[in-house]
């Protein structure tokens, strides 16, 4: 019995030794030396592995750029043009310039504008709630407010406003990686150009119902009236499925559509407040002042007559 055990142990030991030798030889033969530039470039990238670049992670992006020997079509939303230029210098390539973008929440159906009609009791998840409910406001297109976008963001760039119940994007932290947009089951979040001086104009609604039905559930819903289309001289606005959309490439930020929209569905972001121009005093007030300061009935009569003639 002891001899059988001894033989088994010896055989197993030999198998282990032989296997280790084979693995060692294979590792040496098929070893691929990692490009020394990869860890240097990775130090410059955010390292969130968010997937905004279209790859599974930051390392996969760098390896793809090196393998292709060209940075055309490659970019990291979280890095920005300045960092990509530094990476290009390290790799001996030329970086492609990209216009800064940001996540935009296209829903203004806050608790104030979209009153609660239903009570939802279930898992606090937008994906789950969307599969079984139209939402507490009754709008099947509106934000559900359970924060799937918040939990998916790796940059802590979005949060739910407790007062409105809507997501708010931090302009300082958002990298436009697009993860929040992908996590939203109703596709309310859109990645748009930041715009000059971070100024943007967009339709904050995605409701495709007809005007009366859309307005029934939300006071600030787009009703597809086409007033914005008629006032836009740059052909930047189109109507499709009862919903207006502003093309950021054509929009010149003139703000005519904002004041024309009857429901307030079009938002303007980061524009300075309008200056309040004081109206000149009425003519009757001027006459009263003259009456108080001019001595002589004849002079006053001439002034009054002159004002009336005008």
mmCIF file of C-alpha atoms in Angstrom, residues 156-294:
data_model
loop_
_atom_site.group_PDB
_atom_site.id
_atom_site.type_symbol
_atom_site.label_atom_id
_atom_site.label_comp_id
_atom_site.label_asym_id
_atom_site.label_seq_id
_atom_site.Cartn_x
_atom_site.Cartn_y
_atom_site.Cartn_z
ATOM 1 C CA UNK A 156 -19.181 61.864 -10.378
ATOM 2 C CA UNK A 157 -20.419 64.382 -12.935
ATOM 3 C CA UNK A 158 -24.180 63.942 -12.559
ATOM 4 C CA UNK A 159 -26.608 63.945 -9.658
ATOM 5 C CA UNK A 160 -30.360 64.034 -9.008
ATOM 6 C CA UNK A 161 -31.723 67.367 -7.829
ATOM 7 C CA UNK A 162 -33.858 66.656 -4.766
ATOM 8 C CA UNK A 163 -36.209 69.551 -5.516
ATOM 9 C CA UNK A 164 -36.899 68.917 -9.191
ATOM 10 C CA UNK A 165 -36.265 65.163 -9.298
ATOM 11 C CA UNK A 166 -34.236 65.602 -12.492
ATOM 12 C CA UNK A 167 -30.574 64.825 -13.255
ATOM 13 C CA UNK A 168 -28.127 67.738 -13.230
ATOM 14 C CA UNK A 169 -24.837 67.565 -15.133
ATOM 15 C CA UNK A 170 -21.718 69.199 -13.708
ATOM 16 C CA UNK A 171 -20.064 71.160 -16.501
ATOM 17 C CA UNK A 172 -16.716 71.048 -14.702
ATOM 18 C CA UNK A 173 -16.672 67.274 -14.260
ATOM 19 C CA UNK A 174 -18.483 65.934 -17.339
ATOM 20 C CA UNK A 175 -16.149 64.310 -19.866
ATOM 21 C CA UNK A 176 -18.868 63.491 -22.433
ATOM 22 C CA UNK A 177 -17.970 59.801 -22.261
ATOM 23 C CA UNK A 178 -21.609 58.949 -23.003
ATOM 24 C CA UNK A 179 -22.021 56.266 -20.344
ATOM 25 C CA UNK A 180 -24.925 58.115 -18.713
ATOM 26 C CA UNK A 181 -26.665 58.415 -22.075
ATOM 27 C CA UNK A 182 -26.340 54.669 -22.643
ATOM 28 C CA UNK A 183 -27.640 53.873 -19.158
ATOM 29 C CA UNK A 184 -30.836 55.918 -19.592
ATOM 30 C CA UNK A 185 -33.616 53.571 -20.749
ATOM 31 C CA UNK A 186 -35.579 56.467 -22.231
ATOM 32 C CA UNK A 187 -32.626 58.060 -24.049
ATOM 33 C CA UNK A 188 -33.238 61.426 -22.425
ATOM 34 C CA UNK A 189 -29.535 62.284 -22.162
ATOM 35 C CA UNK A 190 -27.798 63.456 -25.320
ATOM 36 C CA UNK A 191 -24.125 64.201 -25.921
ATOM 37 C CA UNK A 192 -24.032 67.634 -27.572
ATOM 38 C CA UNK A 193 -21.390 70.206 -28.408
ATOM 39 C CA UNK A 194 -20.549 72.469 -25.488
ATOM 40 C CA UNK A 195 -20.852 75.436 -27.801
ATOM 41 C CA UNK A 196 -18.944 78.734 -27.831
ATOM 42 C CA UNK A 197 -18.447 79.986 -24.260
ATOM 43 C CA UNK A 198 -20.345 76.879 -23.130
ATOM 44 C CA UNK A 199 -23.570 78.363 -24.490
ATOM 45 C CA UNK A 200 -26.171 75.988 -25.848
ATOM 46 C CA UNK A 201 -29.760 76.044 -27.085
ATOM 47 C CA UNK A 202 -31.737 72.810 -27.216
ATOM 48 C CA UNK A 203 -35.228 71.369 -26.966
ATOM 49 C CA UNK A 204 -35.531 69.973 -23.457
ATOM 50 C CA UNK A 205 -38.155 67.385 -24.347
ATOM 51 C CA UNK A 206 -38.303 64.094 -26.247
ATOM 52 C CA UNK A 207 -42.073 63.557 -26.097
ATOM 53 C CA UNK A 208 -43.387 62.439 -29.489
ATOM 54 C CA UNK A 209 -47.071 62.613 -28.566
ATOM 55 C CA UNK A 210 -49.337 65.178 -30.155
ATOM 56 C CA UNK A 211 -49.599 68.579 -28.519
ATOM 57 C CA UNK A 212 -52.653 68.062 -26.317
ATOM 58 C CA UNK A 213 -51.485 64.681 -25.032
ATOM 59 C CA UNK A 214 -47.953 65.921 -24.368
ATOM 60 C CA UNK A 215 -49.177 69.050 -22.552
ATOM 61 C CA UNK A 216 -51.584 66.982 -20.437
ATOM 62 C CA UNK A 217 -48.719 65.319 -18.555
ATOM 63 C CA UNK A 218 -46.137 68.115 -18.661
ATOM 64 C CA UNK A 219 -46.582 71.883 -18.789
ATOM 65 C CA UNK A 220 -43.294 72.456 -20.591
ATOM 66 C CA UNK A 221 -43.554 69.693 -23.178
ATOM 67 C CA UNK A 222 -42.849 70.358 -26.843
ATOM 68 C CA UNK A 223 -46.190 70.402 -28.690
ATOM 69 C CA UNK A 224 -44.757 70.403 -32.215
ATOM 70 C CA UNK A 225 -46.388 73.735 -33.102
ATOM 71 C CA UNK A 226 -43.576 74.665 -35.552
ATOM 72 C CA UNK A 227 -43.351 78.258 -34.303
ATOM 73 C CA UNK A 228 -39.644 77.772 -33.626
ATOM 74 C CA UNK A 229 -39.120 76.453 -37.142
ATOM 75 C CA UNK A 230 -40.753 79.508 -38.713
ATOM 76 C CA UNK A 231 -38.734 81.997 -36.682
ATOM 77 C CA UNK A 232 -35.353 80.293 -37.269
ATOM 78 C CA UNK A 233 -33.529 81.892 -40.211
ATOM 79 C CA UNK A 234 -30.718 79.344 -40.188
ATOM 80 C CA UNK A 235 -32.823 76.217 -40.865
ATOM 81 C CA UNK A 236 -31.441 74.703 -37.677
ATOM 82 C CA UNK A 237 -34.773 73.364 -36.385
ATOM 83 C CA UNK A 238 -36.788 70.472 -37.739
ATOM 84 C CA UNK A 239 -40.034 68.811 -36.646
ATOM 85 C CA UNK A 240 -40.284 65.028 -36.633
ATOM 86 C CA UNK A 241 -42.944 62.932 -34.889
ATOM 87 C CA UNK A 242 -44.501 66.016 -33.275
ATOM 88 C CA UNK A 243 -41.141 66.952 -31.739
ATOM 89 C CA UNK A 244 -38.752 69.814 -32.504
ATOM 90 C CA UNK A 245 -35.004 69.261 -32.669
ATOM 91 C CA UNK A 246 -32.241 71.872 -32.903
ATOM 92 C CA UNK A 247 -29.165 70.907 -34.920
ATOM 93 C CA UNK A 248 -26.108 72.127 -32.944
ATOM 94 C CA UNK A 249 -24.088 72.376 -36.171
ATOM 95 C CA UNK A 250 -26.547 74.860 -37.706
ATOM 96 C CA UNK A 251 -27.718 76.757 -34.637
ATOM 97 C CA UNK A 252 -26.232 80.275 -34.359
ATOM 98 C CA UNK A 253 -27.524 80.865 -30.817
ATOM 99 C CA UNK A 254 -29.714 83.810 -31.837
ATOM 100 C CA UNK A 255 -32.286 82.813 -29.163
ATOM 101 C CA UNK A 256 -35.290 83.710 -31.328
ATOM 102 C CA UNK A 257 -36.729 80.231 -30.897
ATOM 103 C CA UNK A 258 -36.417 80.437 -27.111
ATOM 104 C CA UNK A 259 -38.708 83.446 -26.839
ATOM 105 C CA UNK A 260 -41.051 82.095 -29.514
ATOM 106 C CA UNK A 261 -41.723 78.714 -27.869
ATOM 107 C CA UNK A 262 -45.188 78.896 -26.220
ATOM 108 C CA UNK A 263 -44.476 76.197 -23.626
ATOM 109 C CA UNK A 264 -40.884 77.023 -22.699
ATOM 110 C CA UNK A 265 -39.619 73.682 -24.005
ATOM 111 C CA UNK A 266 -36.532 75.281 -25.563
ATOM 112 C CA UNK A 267 -33.751 76.059 -23.098
ATOM 113 C CA UNK A 268 -30.780 78.387 -23.381
ATOM 114 C CA UNK A 269 -27.806 77.596 -21.149
ATOM 115 C CA UNK A 270 -25.025 79.871 -19.866
ATOM 116 C CA UNK A 271 -26.245 83.011 -21.594
ATOM 117 C CA UNK A 272 -25.841 86.295 -19.695
ATOM 118 C CA UNK A 273 -29.073 87.750 -18.304
ATOM 119 C CA UNK A 274 -30.837 90.247 -20.506
ATOM 120 C CA UNK A 275 -30.182 93.866 -19.658
ATOM 121 C CA UNK A 276 -33.214 95.772 -18.437
ATOM 122 C CA UNK A 277 -33.546 98.995 -20.409
ATOM 123 C CA UNK A 278 -35.312 101.739 -18.483
ATOM 124 C CA UNK A 279 -38.109 103.398 -20.408
ATOM 125 C CA UNK A 280 -37.986 107.221 -20.723
ATOM 126 C CA UNK A 281 -40.415 109.181 -18.573
ATOM 127 C CA UNK A 282 -43.839 109.867 -20.051
ATOM 128 C CA UNK A 283 -44.482 113.250 -21.629
ATOM 129 C CA UNK A 284 -47.142 114.118 -19.057
ATOM 130 C CA UNK A 285 -44.562 113.697 -16.308
ATOM 131 C CA UNK A 286 -42.231 116.132 -18.064
ATOM 132 C CA UNK A 287 -45.006 118.691 -18.293
ATOM 133 C CA UNK A 288 -45.726 118.338 -14.569
ATOM 134 C CA UNK A 289 -42.100 119.049 -13.726
ATOM 135 C CA UNK A 290 -42.102 122.156 -15.895
ATOM 136 C CA UNK A 291 -45.296 123.332 -14.277
ATOM 137 C CA UNK A 292 -43.695 123.123 -10.875
ATOM 138 C CA UNK A 293 -40.574 125.020 -11.891
ATOM 139 C CA UNK A 294 -41.655 127.599 -14.488
#
